[in-house]
Each structure stands twice: as structure tokens, then as C-alpha cells.
């Protein structure tokens, strides 16, 4: 067996059924190994950035591990944005890059160590990706391969997961290896945590004293594969629940205690709930600035915050936010220990508090009746609400980056089991479409929905060909507001409405999407106003083919509500009248605070 054949054997053992790749001289021997192995396939993509994003989504939504293969130099460099998506959102993926022959590496000779390049397309990809991978390594000898792959897999999938990259010189790829001589990587036994039970009792005590507790569900729940454990936990705890964006799909939004998502683009109701709470139990959210607003010290400022996070550095970061009880645990272990100990976890009832939160939810809906009356253009909030009503609990939905992501996250009503995914931490334009392809390949029976922007789709539009060539019946919705909507709104707020580089007259233009769809052989539809939504949705969602839907949005459509810079997250814009606002602030220390904003609606 040669080393390349061994790599495939290893990937198969980790349940990788498909590799996303683009070939090239320096990876050719590894790619050639597929000719001798029918247990694993590959998908040829059009851009390595898209390969990394496909692998990322394959891993997020599938059952196994995910992999890419790319050539040296530009092939490996193109992976970077996709690797960063996996890094920031803790997604396990292995990237295998080819490298020039080991004897052509600039590092292989004392006299060439300072030159930029010796071998053709030589790039020190390991140094480049080190800060965004859990492990990046250039193979030094062929017989290290087993040890290095096992180590990479272990690091990628355990603790806080993340991407890894193994760089393999060409001459090693074809070298024969003797399986009996290969060394294995020994996994160190994890220490048993002694504090977990103690902390659970502390939480129980704090809940007893609390009058207004709140539960935050973050991305850590999905990352740690704890949906079942969460469901069981919710049977023994009965307090208002809010989510972050990456926690949105951890819970059915019809659940009685669900209030909404929190943060800069959160719902008024959820933000009032967290800001008025006196105890926050945070499961797996980093509480980053999108959640806390620009001034973390104003976040949940009357509450004792309990955070459960597998990453100690997230608990110990000092940005003004005070975490009262830091629980450095894997959420799965934490919840399963807790669930096994208690038949009921809380002793108080909190009925009045729950009713207050629910009354905020009904008083401040994201999607207002009046939006449905809009005659011209499609209102994106109505569109997303209708789309979500028409989708089933098995469907997987991706959203890209921009206004359309925000409308989706604000208005989508998740059903139990559904996935709603974006590259939350990295948030590059161009993620959602290739990610949809990766998910379609990992879940070939499921319906995959891609919600994209007219700007963002153009970053990976070449993958329309990959979709067609692989017969992937993705439903692609372009929320077309003819420009960079989210940037325009920023420019209106902070840059005197100077729309530099965000609108057509300033250089941001769209192709004719109809011609593009036709050129690739994709069914094309348009939704021009609210009245047309139902019919077109019915048609495309029951179609067995790939569908390209151009949803025409008002170029001046805003994201509402949204936090204006400098305000605490309970005070979303458009601002409520100060009287109404103060009535909602039930915590005594905020009731009489002077906010300094003008009386305005
Ligand atoms: C790769 C990359 N480049 C630039 C940005 C900055 N950016 C964020 S959203 C956005 C505009 C997105 O436009 P579009 O997809 O049309 O979405 P809209 O806001 O109009 O819904 C830009 C330029 C980014 N997030 N990623």
C-alpha cells in the first residue's frame, strides 16, 4: 500500500464518504488513490474556498468527519476563508494539501532557508493556517502518517472541535508504507471532573433565590451534540428560554417558554427578558459582542451569570462582562450528569416572570401585520415567515451574510429537528451556497434551502455548475435588494448616507440572474411582491430539481429592530418612546436610569 492509499483507508475508517477537492500536480498521487478504492468518493468543485465551505457544512450536518484535498500554493491558500469558518464555529474538518517534493522545500537546505520559494508553487501553508487550525503539520517522514492522521482526527473532533491541516510532500504520497511498522497516536485518558456535581448544586441554590431566571442556548449545544440532553433538561426546568443565532436551531420555536433570540439583532422581547433577569444560565454561548452589544458590562447587568463552556479562555476573557459561576465542562457531560441526578431541577415556579416574558413576545413581534400589506416588492420578513411555515422539520436551511441573514435569523420559526446554519463567527459572503452543496451531499434525502443575497451569491457563484453536475436539488433564494443592504443601513446610521461601494451607482452591480440560471440549466422564478410568495413557494418547494428564485426586495428595506452603537441591548432601534421603554424595564436599578436618548419612536 502506498501512503496515498493509506490516507483514503484512514478517512473511510472515520466515516468520510465523500471528499471535496480540486486536483493539481502536488496532490495528484493522493487523488489517484481514488481509482483503487470504491468505498469513498469525491466531488470536484470549482474553487477551493467552496471546497472548504462544503466540507464544513458536510461536517455540521452529516454523520461523519469531513475532508478536502487541494494542491500546493494557490490551492491550499484558497482554503483559508473556509478553514476560518470551521475554526470560529468549532467544526471538525481535515484538509489535506499537497506540497512540493521534500527535497525541493526551501527548508530542506541550509542555503535556501531564507528564499521565498524553491519548488514550483511551494508555500508554507502550515505557518499560514496555524492560527486558524487546531493542528497544522507538514509530514516529515512517510512512516509518520498513521500517527499524524490519528492525532489530527483526535484533536479535530474532541474538546472544542475545529479544523486541521496536513501538508504532504509529493514524493511521500507515492512512497510504500509498511502498515505493521506504523506508530499509533495514543489518546490520553481524560481526567474525571470533580466539580461538576458541586456546580450543579450551586445552580440549584441560585435558582431557588432567583425571581427572574433565564436560560440562554448557544452554539455549544449543537457542537457538543447535546440536543437529546437539552430536551431532557427542558423536561426538568421550566424557565424562559432565549437563544443566540448559533443556538437558534437547538429548540422548537413553538415551545411555550421560548421568547426569541438575543443581541444586537435580537428581538425586543428576548432582549428585555435577558436584561431584566436576575439569573442567567448560559449553555454554550461565548457571549460575544453580537450578543452583549458594544458595552459588555451592560449585558444582563442585574443578573448573576452562570456560563458552561468547554473552552476555559472563553470563560476567563475580561471584557467587562462578569461571569459569577464559570463551569468549564463539555455541555453534553454537564447536562447528562445533571439530568441523571434530578427528576425536577427547580423548586420555584416563576409564573409571573414567565408571563411577563411571554407578554413582551406577543407585544413586540418581529413580523408585523402591517408588513403583509406592503404592495410593492416582497417584504423579507413576510417572505422568511412564509418560507419557514412551508418547510418541514427535516429540512436544512443555510443563510449567507448581510441583511438577508438578519431577516432570516429574526423571522424564521424553527421546527424541532430543523437546522438553520450560517458561518456565524466568520460570516464571509459566499458561505451559504457551497455549504448547501456540502449538506446536500451529506444528506441526500433532505431538502436543502439556501437563502442568499444578490451580493453574497456572487462570491461563489461558480458553484452553480457543481450543483448541476452533481444533480443536487437545492432551492436557492436570492433576496435581491440590488446592493449591499446591510452596509447601506450602516452608512445611513454612521456615514451620512454616503453609499460608497455599496450601491449600483457606486460600482456594486448585479448580473442578469435569469440569464445566469438559464446558462447553467437551472429552473428560474421571480417573486416580485407579497401576493406572489405562496404560489412560487409551492412550486419550487415541491420541485425535484435545483431551483433559482429571485426574490425582489425594496433596495431601501431595513433590518428592524437593530441595536444602534453605544446603546445597551434592551434599547433597540427604532427606539421606543422613553415612557414605554421604562415600563418594560422592571429591574429596580434600571427603572430610573437616565438613558440620554431623545424621545423618539
Ligand atoms: C468575504 C466578505 N467580504 C466583505 C464582507 C463585508 N460585507 C458584509 S455583508 C456585505 C454585503 C452583502 O450584500 P448582500 O449579499 O447583497 O446582502 P444584503 O445585505 O443586501 O441582504 C458585505 C460587503 C464580508 N462579510 N465578507
Coordinates of C-alpha atoms and ligand atoms in Angstrom, one line a residue:
X1 CA 0.0 0.0 0.0
X2 CA 1.3 3.5 -0.7
X3 CA 0.8 6.4 1.6
X4 CA -2.0 7.9 -0.5
X5 CA -4.0 4.7 -0.4
X6 CA -3.5 4.7 3.4
X7 CA -5.0 8.2 3.7
X8 CA -8.2 7.0 2.0
X9 CA -8.3 3.9 4.2
X10 CA -8.0 6.2 7.2
X11 CA -10.7 8.6 6.0
X12 CA -13.1 5.7 5.4
X13 CA -12.5 4.4 8.9
X14 CA -13.7 7.8 10.1
X15 CA -16.9 7.6 8.1
X16 CA -15.8 10.1 5.4
X17 CA -17.8 9.1 2.4
X18 CA -17.0 12.0 0.1
X19 CA -14.0 14.3 -0.2
X20 CA -14.3 17.8 -1.7
X21 CA -11.4 18.6 -3.9
X22 CA -9.6 20.2 -6.8
X23 CA -6.6 18.4 -8.2
X24 CA -3.2 19.7 -9.2
X25 CA 0.3 18.4 -9.6
X26 CA 1.2 18.4 -5.9
X27 CA -1.9 16.4 -4.8
X28 CA -2.1 14.1 -7.9
X29 CA -0.9 10.9 -6.2
X30 CA -3.4 11.2 -3.4
X31 CA -6.2 11.9 -5.9
X32 CA -5.1 8.9 -7.9
X33 CA -5.7 6.6 -5.0
X34 CA -9.4 7.0 -5.5
X35 CA -9.0 4.9 -8.7
X36 CA -8.3 1.9 -6.5
X37 CA -10.9 2.5 -3.8
X38 CA -14.6 2.3 -4.4
X39 CA -15.6 2.9 -0.8
X40 CA -15.0 6.6 -0.9
X41 CA -16.0 9.2 -3.5
X42 CA -15.0 12.8 -4.3
X43 CA -16.7 15.8 -5.6
X44 CA -14.8 18.1 -8.0
X45 CA -15.7 21.7 -7.1
X46 CA -14.8 24.9 -8.9
X47 CA -12.9 26.8 -6.2
X48 CA -11.1 25.6 -3.1
X49 CA -12.7 28.2 -0.9
X50 CA -16.0 26.5 -1.8
X51 CA -14.5 23.0 -1.1
X52 CA -13.6 24.1 2.4
X53 CA -17.1 25.5 3.0
X54 CA -18.7 22.3 1.6
X55 CA -16.6 20.2 3.9
X56 CA -17.6 22.5 6.8
X57 CA -21.3 22.0 6.1
X58 CA -20.8 18.3 5.4
X59 CA -19.4 18.0 8.9
X60 CA -22.0 20.2 10.6
X61 CA -25.0 18.3 9.1
X62 CA -23.6 14.8 8.4
X63 CA -22.8 11.8 10.4
X64 CA -19.1 11.5 9.8
X65 CA -16.0 13.6 9.6
X66 CA -15.3 15.8 6.5
X67 CA -12.3 16.3 4.3
X68 CA -10.8 18.3 1.4
X69 CA -7.8 17.7 -0.8
X70 CA -6.0 20.5 -2.6
X71 CA -2.8 21.2 -4.4
X72 CA 0.1 23.2 -3.0
X73 CA 0.4 27.0 -3.2
X74 CA -2.8 28.6 -4.6
X75 CA -4.9 25.5 -4.0
X76 CA -4.1 25.5 -0.3
X77 CA -4.2 29.3 0.0
X78 CA -7.8 29.3 -1.4
X79 CA -8.9 27.2 1.5
X80 CA -8.3 29.9 4.1
X81 CA -11.7 31.6 4.4
X82 CA -13.5 28.2 4.6
X83 CA -11.0 27.0 7.2
X84 CA -11.7 30.1 9.3
X85 CA -15.4 29.3 9.2
X86 CA -14.7 25.9 10.7
X87 CA -12.3 27.4 13.2
X88 CA -14.6 30.1 14.6
X89 CA -17.7 27.8 14.7
X90 CA -15.7 24.8 16.1
X91 CA -16.4 22.4 13.2
X92 CA -14.2 19.3 12.7
X93 CA -12.7 19.1 9.2
X94 CA -9.4 17.7 7.9
X95 CA -7.7 19.5 5.0
X96 CA -5.1 17.6 3.1
X97 CA -2.8 19.7 1.0
X98 CA -0.2 18.5 -1.4
X99 CA 3.3 20.0 -1.2
X100 CA 6.4 20.1 -3.4
X101 CA 8.8 17.2 -3.0
X102 CA 10.5 17.2 0.4
X103 CA 13.9 17.7 -1.3
X104 CA 12.6 20.8 -3.0
X105 CA 11.3 22.5 0.1
X106 CA 13.2 25.7 0.9
X107 CA 13.6 24.5 4.4
X108 CA 15.4 21.3 3.2
X109 CA 18.7 23.1 2.5
X110 CA 20.7 25.5 4.7
X111 CA 21.4 27.8 1.8
X112 CA 17.7 28.1 0.8
X113 CA 16.1 28.6 4.1
X114 CA 15.7 32.4 3.6
X115 CA 14.5 32.3 0.0
X116 CA 10.8 32.7 -0.8
X117 CA 10.3 29.6 -2.9
X118 CA 12.3 26.7 -4.2
X119 CA 9.8 24.2 -5.6
X120 CA 7.2 25.3 -8.1
X121 CA 4.1 26.5 -6.1
X122 CA 5.8 26.0 -2.8
X123 CA 4.0 27.8 0.0
X124 CA 4.4 27.4 3.7
X125 CA 0.7 26.7 4.2
X126 CA 1.3 25.2 7.7
X127 CA 2.5 28.6 9.1
X128 CA -0.3 30.4 7.3
X129 CA -3.1 28.3 8.7
X130 CA -1.6 27.7 12.2
X131 CA -3.7 30.4 13.9
X132 CA -7.0 29.1 12.4
X133 CA -6.5 25.3 12.9
X134 CA -6.2 23.1 16.0
X135 CA -3.3 21.3 14.3
X136 CA -1.4 22.0 11.2
X137 CA 1.6 19.8 10.2
X138 CA 3.8 19.1 7.3
X139 CA 4.7 15.4 7.2
X140 CA 8.4 14.9 7.8
X141 CA 8.7 11.2 7.0
X142 CA 6.2 8.9 5.3
X143 CA 6.1 6.5 8.3
X144 CA 4.6 9.2 10.5
X145 CA 1.4 9.2 8.5
X146 CA -0.7 7.0 10.8
X147 CA 0.3 8.8 14.0
X148 CA -0.3 12.2 12.4
X149 CA -3.7 11.4 10.9
X150 CA -4.8 9.9 14.2
X151 CA -3.6 12.8 16.1
X152 CA -5.2 15.2 13.7
X153 CA -8.5 13.4 13.9
X154 CA -8.4 13.3 17.7
X155 CA -7.6 17.0 18.0
X156 CA -10.2 18.0 15.4
X157 CA -13.1 16.1 17.0
X158 CA -12.5 16.4 20.7
X159 CA -12.5 19.2 23.3
X160 CA -13.6 22.3 21.4
X161 CA -13.6 20.9 17.9
X162 CA -12.0 22.6 14.9
X163 CA -10.3 22.2 11.6
X164 CA -6.8 20.6 11.0
X165 CA -4.5 20.6 8.0
X166 CA -1.9 18.0 7.0
X167 CA 0.6 19.0 4.3
X168 CA 2.1 16.1 2.4
X169 CA 5.2 16.4 0.1
X170 CA 4.6 14.8 -3.3
X171 CA 7.4 12.2 -3.0
X172 CA 5.9 10.9 0.2
X173 CA 2.5 10.5 -1.4
X174 CA 3.8 7.7 -3.6
X175 CA 6.1 6.0 -1.1
X176 CA 5.3 2.5 0.0
X177 CA 4.4 2.1 3.7
X178 CA 4.6 -0.9 5.9
X179 CA 1.4 -1.0 8.0
X180 CA 3.0 -3.1 10.7
X181 CA 5.7 -0.5 11.2
X182 CA 3.5 2.5 11.6
X183 CA 3.2 4.1 15.1
X184 CA -0.2 4.9 16.6
X185 CA -1.2 8.0 18.4
X186 CA -2.2 7.3 22.0
X187 CA -5.1 9.2 23.3
X188 CA -4.6 10.4 26.9
X189 CA -7.3 9.5 29.3
X190 CA -9.4 12.4 30.3
X191 CA -9.4 13.4 33.9
X192 CA -12.6 12.9 35.7
X193 CA -14.1 16.3 36.7
X194 CA -14.8 16.5 40.4
X195 CA -16.5 19.9 40.4
X196 CA -19.4 19.1 38.1
X197 CA -21.8 17.9 40.8
X198 CA -20.8 20.7 43.2
X199 CA -21.6 23.2 40.5
X200 CA -24.9 21.7 39.7
X201 CA -25.9 22.1 43.4
X202 CA -24.8 25.7 43.3
X203 CA -27.0 26.3 40.3
X204 CA -29.9 24.7 42.1
X205 CA -29.4 27.0 45.0
X206 CA -29.1 30.1 42.9
X207 CA -32.3 29.2 41.1
X208 CA -34.1 28.9 44.4
X209 CA -33.1 32.5 45.3
X210 CA -33.8 33.9 41.8
X211 CA -37.1 35.6 40.8
X212 CA -36.4 36.1 37.1
X213 CA -34.1 33.4 35.8
X214 CA -33.4 32.9 32.1
X215 CA -31.8 30.2 30.0
X216 CA -29.5 31.0 27.1
X217 CA -29.0 28.3 24.5
X218 CA -25.8 28.9 22.4
X219 CA -23.9 27.1 19.6
X220 CA -22.1 24.9 22.1
X221 CA -25.2 22.7 22.3
X222 CA -25.0 21.6 18.7
X223 CA -21.2 21.5 18.7
X224 CA -21.3 19.1 21.6
X225 CA -24.1 17.1 20.0
X226 CA -26.3 17.6 23.1
X227 CA -29.8 18.0 21.6
X228 CA -31.2 15.0 23.4
X229 CA -29.6 16.0 26.6
X230 CA -31.1 19.5 26.2
X231 CA -34.6 18.0 25.6
X232 CA -34.3 16.0 28.8
X233 CA -33.1 19.1 30.7
X234 CA -36.0 21.1 29.4
X235 CA -38.3 18.5 31.0
X236 CA -36.9 19.3 34.4
X237 CA -36.5 23.0 34.2
X238 CA -39.3 25.5 33.3
X239 CA -37.9 29.0 32.8
X240 CA -38.0 31.4 29.9
X241 CA -35.6 30.5 27.1
X242 CA -33.6 32.7 24.7
X243 CA -31.1 31.7 22.1
X244 CA -28.1 33.1 20.2
X245 CA -28.1 32.8 16.4
X246 CA -26.0 29.7 16.5
X247 CA -28.3 28.3 19.2
X248 CA -31.5 29.2 17.2
X249 CA -31.9 25.6 15.9
X250 CA -31.5 23.9 19.2
X251 CA -35.2 24.3 20.1
X252 CA -38.6 24.3 18.5
X253 CA -39.8 27.9 18.4
X254 CA -43.3 26.9 19.2
X255 CA -42.1 25.7 22.6
X256 CA -44.1 27.6 25.3
X257 CA -41.2 29.2 27.1
X258 CA -39.3 30.2 24.0
X259 CA -39.0 34.0 23.9
X260 CA -36.7 34.7 20.9
X261 CA -33.0 35.4 20.1
X262 CA -30.9 37.9 21.9
X263 CA -28.3 40.5 20.9
X264 CA -27.6 43.3 18.5
X265 CA -30.2 41.9 16.0
X266 CA -32.2 40.1 18.7
X267 CA -35.9 40.5 19.3
X268 CA -37.1 43.2 21.7
X269 CA -38.8 40.5 23.8
X270 CA -35.8 38.3 24.2
X271 CA -33.5 41.3 25.0
X272 CA -36.0 42.7 27.6
X273 CA -36.1 39.2 29.1
X274 CA -32.3 38.8 29.4
X275 CA -31.8 42.4 30.5
X276 CA -34.4 42.2 33.2
X277 CA -33.3 38.8 34.5
X278 CA -31.6 38.2 37.8
X279 CA -30.0 34.9 36.9
X280 CA -28.7 33.8 33.6
X281 CA -27.8 30.1 32.9
X282 CA -25.8 30.3 29.7
X283 CA -25.2 26.9 27.9
X284 CA -22.6 27.2 25.3
X285 CA -22.6 30.8 24.2
X286 CA -19.4 32.8 24.0
X287 CA -21.4 35.9 24.9
X288 CA -19.5 37.8 22.2
X289 CA -20.2 41.4 21.2
X290 CA -23.1 40.5 18.9
X291 CA -24.8 39.2 22.0
X292 CA -23.7 41.7 24.6
X293 CA -23.7 44.8 22.4
X294 CA -20.6 47.1 22.3
X295 CA -20.6 47.5 26.1
X296 CA -20.5 44.1 27.7
X297 CA -20.8 45.5 31.2
X298 CA -24.4 46.5 30.4
X299 CA -25.3 42.9 29.4
X300 CA -27.6 41.2 31.9
X301 CA -26.3 43.8 34.4
X302 CA -28.6 42.8 37.2
X303 CA -28.1 39.1 36.8
X304 CA -25.7 36.6 38.2
X305 CA -24.3 34.9 35.1
X306 CA -23.6 31.2 35.1
X307 CA -21.7 30.0 32.0
X308 CA -21.0 26.5 30.9
X309 CA -18.2 26.3 28.2
X310 CA -15.7 23.7 27.3
X311 CA -13.2 26.4 26.4
X312 CA -11.6 28.0 29.5
X313 CA -10.4 31.0 27.6
X314 CA -13.9 31.9 26.8
X315 CA -14.9 31.9 30.4
X316 CA -11.8 33.9 31.5
X317 CA -11.8 36.6 28.9
X318 CA -12.1 40.0 30.6
X319 CA -14.2 42.4 28.6
X320 CA -16.3 44.0 31.3
X321 CA -18.7 41.0 31.5
X322 CA -18.7 39.4 34.9
X323 CA -19.4 35.7 35.0
X324 CA -20.5 34.7 38.5
X325 CA -20.1 31.0 38.1
X326 CA -17.7 29.6 35.5
X327 CA -18.3 25.9 34.6
X328 CA -15.5 24.6 32.4
X329 CA -17.3 21.5 31.1
X330 CA -18.4 19.8 28.0
X331 CA -22.1 20.6 27.8
X332 CA -23.0 17.0 27.0
X333 CA -21.4 15.8 30.1
X334 CA -22.7 18.6 32.2
X335 CA -26.3 18.1 31.1
X336 CA -26.3 14.3 31.2
X337 CA -24.9 14.4 34.7
X338 CA -27.5 17.0 35.7
X339 CA -30.3 15.0 34.1
X340 CA -29.4 11.8 35.7
X341 CA -29.4 13.4 39.2
X342 CA -32.8 15.1 39.2
X343 CA -36.4 14.3 38.4
X344 CA -37.1 18.0 38.7
X345 CA -34.4 20.7 38.9
X346 CA -36.1 23.8 40.1
X347 CA -38.3 24.3 43.1
X348 CA -39.7 27.7 42.4
X349 CA -42.3 28.4 39.8
X350 CA -41.7 31.9 38.3
X351 CA -45.2 32.1 36.8
X352 CA -45.4 35.9 36.9
X353 CA -41.9 36.2 35.3
X354 CA -42.8 33.8 32.5
X355 CA -46.0 35.7 31.8
X356 CA -44.1 39.0 31.6
X357 CA -41.6 37.5 29.1
X358 CA -44.5 36.0 27.0
X359 CA -46.3 39.3 27.1
X360 CA -43.2 41.0 25.6
X361 CA -43.2 38.3 22.9
X362 CA -46.8 39.0 21.9
X363 CA -46.4 42.8 22.2
X364 CA -43.3 43.0 20.1
X365 CA -43.4 40.5 17.2
X366 CA -40.6 40.6 14.7
X367 CA -43.0 40.2 11.7
X368 CA -45.7 42.9 12.0
X369 CA -49.2 42.5 10.4
X370 CA -48.6 45.7 8.5
X371 CA -45.6 44.2 6.6
X372 CA -48.1 41.9 4.8
X373 CA -49.9 45.0 3.5
X374 CA -46.9 46.2 1.5
X375 CA -47.9 46.3 -2.2
X376 CA -44.6 46.9 -4.0
X377 CA -41.6 44.5 -3.6
X378 CA -41.5 41.4 -1.3
X379 CA -41.3 42.2 2.3
X380 CA -38.4 40.0 3.5
X381 CA -39.8 39.4 7.0
X382 CA -43.1 38.1 5.4
X383 CA -41.1 36.0 3.0
X384 CA -39.0 34.4 5.6
X385 CA -42.0 33.8 7.9
X386 CA -43.9 32.1 5.0
X387 CA -40.9 30.1 3.9
X388 CA -40.4 28.8 7.4
X389 CA -44.1 27.9 7.7
X390 CA -43.7 25.9 4.4
X391 CA -40.7 23.9 5.5
X392 CA -40.7 20.6 7.3
X393 CA -38.8 19.5 10.4
X394 CA -36.2 17.6 8.3
X395 CA -35.1 20.5 6.2
X396 CA -31.7 22.1 6.4
X397 CA -31.6 25.9 5.8
X398 CA -28.5 28.0 5.2
X399 CA -28.3 31.8 5.2
X400 CA -25.3 33.8 3.9
X401 CA -24.2 37.2 5.3
X402 CA -25.9 40.6 5.1
X403 CA -29.4 41.9 5.6
X404 CA -30.9 38.6 4.3
X405 CA -29.1 36.7 7.1
X406 CA -30.5 39.0 9.7
X407 CA -34.1 38.9 8.3
X408 CA -33.8 35.1 8.3
X409 CA -32.5 34.8 11.8
X410 CA -35.1 37.3 13.1
X411 CA -38.2 35.9 11.3
X412 CA -37.5 32.2 10.9
X413 CA -39.6 29.9 13.1
X414 CA -37.5 26.8 13.7
X415 CA -39.3 23.5 14.0
X416 CA -37.8 20.6 16.1
X417 CA -35.1 18.9 14.2
X418 CA -34.6 21.6 11.5
X419 CA -31.2 23.0 11.0
X420 CA -30.6 26.7 10.5
X421 CA -27.0 27.4 9.7
X422 CA -24.7 30.2 8.7
X423 CA -20.9 30.7 9.2
X424 CA -21.8 32.6 12.4
X425 CA -18.4 33.6 13.7
X426 CA -16.5 34.2 10.4
X427 CA -19.5 35.3 8.4
X428 CA -18.0 35.6 5.0
X429 CA -20.1 36.5 2.0
X430 CA -20.3 33.4 -0.2
X431 CA -20.6 30.7 2.5
X432 CA -24.2 29.6 2.3
X433 CA -24.3 28.3 -1.3
X434 CA -21.3 26.0 -1.2
X435 CA -22.3 25.0 2.3
X436 CA -25.7 24.0 0.9
X437 CA -24.0 21.7 -1.6
X438 CA -21.9 20.1 1.2
X439 CA -25.0 19.5 3.2
X440 CA -26.9 18.1 0.2
X441 CA -24.1 15.6 -0.4
X442 CA -24.1 14.6 3.3
X443 CA -27.9 14.3 3.4
X444 CA -29.0 13.2 0.0
X445 CA -32.6 12.7 1.0
X446 CA -33.1 16.1 2.7
X447 CA -34.4 19.3 1.3
X448 CA -31.7 22.0 1.4
X449 CA -32.7 25.7 1.3
X450 CA -30.1 28.4 0.6
X451 CA -31.1 32.0 1.5
X452 CA -28.6 34.3 -0.2
X453 CA -28.0 37.9 -1.1
X454 CA -27.5 39.3 -4.6
X455 CA -24.1 40.4 -3.4
X456 CA -23.1 37.3 -1.5
X457 CA -24.1 34.8 -4.1
X458 CA -21.5 36.3 -6.5
X459 CA -18.7 35.3 -4.2
X460 CA -19.1 31.6 -5.0
X461 CA -21.5 31.7 -8.0
X462 CA -19.2 29.4 -10.0
X463 CA -20.5 26.5 -7.8
X464 CA -23.8 26.6 -9.7
X465 CA -22.0 24.3 -12.0
X466 CA -21.1 21.9 -9.2
X467 CA -24.8 21.8 -8.2
X468 CA -25.9 21.0 -11.7
X469 CA -23.2 18.5 -12.4
X470 CA -24.0 16.6 -9.2
X471 CA -27.7 16.8 -9.6
X472 CA -28.3 18.5 -6.2
X473 CA -31.9 19.8 -6.0
X474 CA -31.1 22.8 -3.8
X475 CA -33.6 25.6 -3.6
X476 CA -31.7 28.8 -3.9
X477 CA -33.4 32.1 -2.9
X478 CA -31.7 35.3 -3.7
X479 CA -33.0 38.2 -1.6
X480 CA -32.3 40.7 -4.2
X481 CA -32.2 44.3 -3.0
X482 CA -29.8 45.4 -5.7
X483 CA -26.9 46.3 -3.5
X484 CA -25.3 45.7 -0.1
X485 CA -28.3 46.4 2.1
X486 CA -26.7 45.8 5.4
X487 CA -23.8 48.1 4.5
X488 CA -26.2 50.8 3.3
X489 CA -28.0 50.7 6.6
X490 CA -24.7 51.2 8.4
X491 CA -23.8 54.1 6.1
X492 CA -27.2 55.7 6.8
X493 CA -26.6 55.5 10.5
X494 CA -23.0 56.4 10.8
X495 CA -21.6 57.8 7.5
X496 CA -24.1 60.4 6.4
X497 CA -25.8 58.2 3.8
X498 CA -22.7 58.2 1.7
X499 CA -23.2 54.9 -0.1
X500 CA -19.6 54.4 -1.2
X501 CA -19.1 50.9 -2.7
X502 CA -22.5 49.6 -1.7
X503 CA -24.9 50.6 -4.5
X504 CA -25.1 50.3 -8.2
X505 CA -24.1 53.9 -8.9
X506 CA -21.0 53.4 -6.8
X507 CA -19.8 50.3 -8.6
X508 CA -21.7 47.4 -7.0
X509 CA -23.6 45.7 -9.8
X510 CA -25.6 42.5 -10.4
X511 CA -25.5 40.3 -13.4
X512 CA -28.8 39.3 -15.1
X513 CA -29.7 36.4 -12.7
X514 CA -32.2 35.0 -15.1
X515 CA -29.6 34.6 -17.8
X516 CA -27.2 33.1 -15.3
X517 CA -29.7 30.5 -14.2
X518 CA -30.6 29.6 -17.8
X519 CA -26.9 29.4 -18.7
X520 CA -26.3 26.8 -16.0
X521 CA -29.6 25.0 -16.9
X522 CA -31.4 25.8 -13.6
X523 CA -35.1 26.5 -13.3
X524 CA -35.6 30.2 -12.7
X525 CA -38.5 32.0 -10.9
X526 CA -39.1 35.5 -9.6
X527 CA -41.2 36.7 -6.7
X528 CA -42.0 40.4 -7.2
X529 CA -44.4 41.1 -4.4
X530 CA -46.0 39.7 -1.3
X531 CA -49.0 38.3 -3.2
X532 CA -46.8 36.1 -5.3
X533 CA -45.0 34.4 -2.4
X534 CA -47.3 31.5 -1.8
X535 CA -47.6 30.3 -5.3
X536 CA -44.0 30.3 -6.1
X537 CA -43.0 28.7 -2.8
X538 CA -45.5 25.9 -3.5
X539 CA -44.0 25.4 -7.0
X540 CA -40.3 25.4 -6.0
X541 CA -40.6 23.6 -2.7
X542 CA -42.3 20.6 -4.3
X543 CA -39.9 20.6 -7.3
X544 CA -37.5 17.7 -7.6
X545 CA -34.9 20.0 -9.3
X546 CA -32.5 22.7 -8.4
X547 CA -34.4 26.0 -8.3
X548 CA -33.1 29.5 -8.6
X549 CA -35.6 32.1 -7.1
X550 CA -35.0 35.8 -7.5
X551 CA -36.9 37.5 -4.6
X552 CA -37.2 41.2 -5.3
X553 CA -36.8 43.3 -2.2
X554 CA -37.0 47.1 -1.8
X555 CA -33.5 48.5 -2.1
X556 CA -34.3 50.6 1.0
X557 CA -35.6 47.7 3.1
X558 CA -34.2 48.0 6.7
X559 CA -33.3 45.5 9.4
X560 CA -35.7 46.1 12.3
X561 CA -35.1 46.0 15.1
X562 CA -31.4 46.6 15.4
X563 CA -29.1 48.0 18.1
X564 CA -27.5 51.3 17.5
X565 CA -23.9 51.5 18.5
X566 CA -23.4 52.5 22.1
X567 CA -26.9 51.5 23.4
X568 CA -27.5 48.6 25.8
X569 CA -29.2 45.7 24.1
X570 CA -32.6 46.3 25.7
X571 CA -32.9 49.6 23.8
X572 CA -33.2 48.5 20.2
X573 CA -33.9 50.9 17.3
X574 CA -36.3 52.2 16.2
X575 CA -36.3 53.4 19.8
X576 CA -39.5 53.0 21.8
X577 CA -40.8 56.2 23.5
X578 CA -39.0 56.6 26.8
X579 CA -42.2 56.0 28.7
X580 CA -42.9 52.7 27.0
X581 CA -39.3 51.7 27.3
X582 CA -39.1 52.4 31.0
X583 CA -42.3 50.5 31.7
X584 CA -40.5 47.4 30.2
X585 CA -37.5 47.8 32.4
X586 CA -38.8 46.1 35.6
X587 CA -35.5 45.7 37.4
X588 CA -35.3 48.4 40.1
X589 CA -31.8 49.6 39.3
X590 CA -32.8 50.5 35.7
X591 CA -36.2 51.9 36.3
X592 CA -35.0 55.4 37.0
X593 CA -31.8 55.4 34.9
X594 CA -31.4 58.3 32.5
X595 CA -30.6 56.9 29.1
X596 CA -29.8 60.2 27.3
X597 CA -31.6 59.2 24.1
X598 CA -34.1 61.5 22.5
X599 CA -37.8 60.8 22.9
X600 CA -38.5 59.1 19.7
X601 CA -40.4 56.3 18.1
Ligands
LIG1 C1 -15.9 38.0 2.1 C2 -16.5 39.2 2.6 N1 -16.3 40.4 2.1 C3 -16.9 41.5 2.6 C4 -17.8 41.4 3.7 C5 -18.5 42.6 4.2 N2 -19.9 42.5 4.0 C6 -20.8 42.0 4.9 S1 -22.4 41.9 4.3 C7 -21.9 42.7 2.9 C8 -23.0 42.9 1.8 C9 -23.8 41.7 1.5 O1 -24.7 42.0 0.4 P1 -25.8 41.1 0.0 O2 -25.3 39.7 0.0 O3 -26.5 41.6 -1.2 O4 -26.8 41.2 1.3 P2 -27.8 42.3 1.8 O5 -27.2 43.0 2.9 O6 -28.1 43.2 0.6 O7 -29.0 41.5 2.1 C10 -20.6 43.0 2.8 C11 -19.9 43.7 1.7 C12 -18.0 40.1 4.2 N3 -18.8 39.8 5.2 N4 -17.4 39.0 3.6

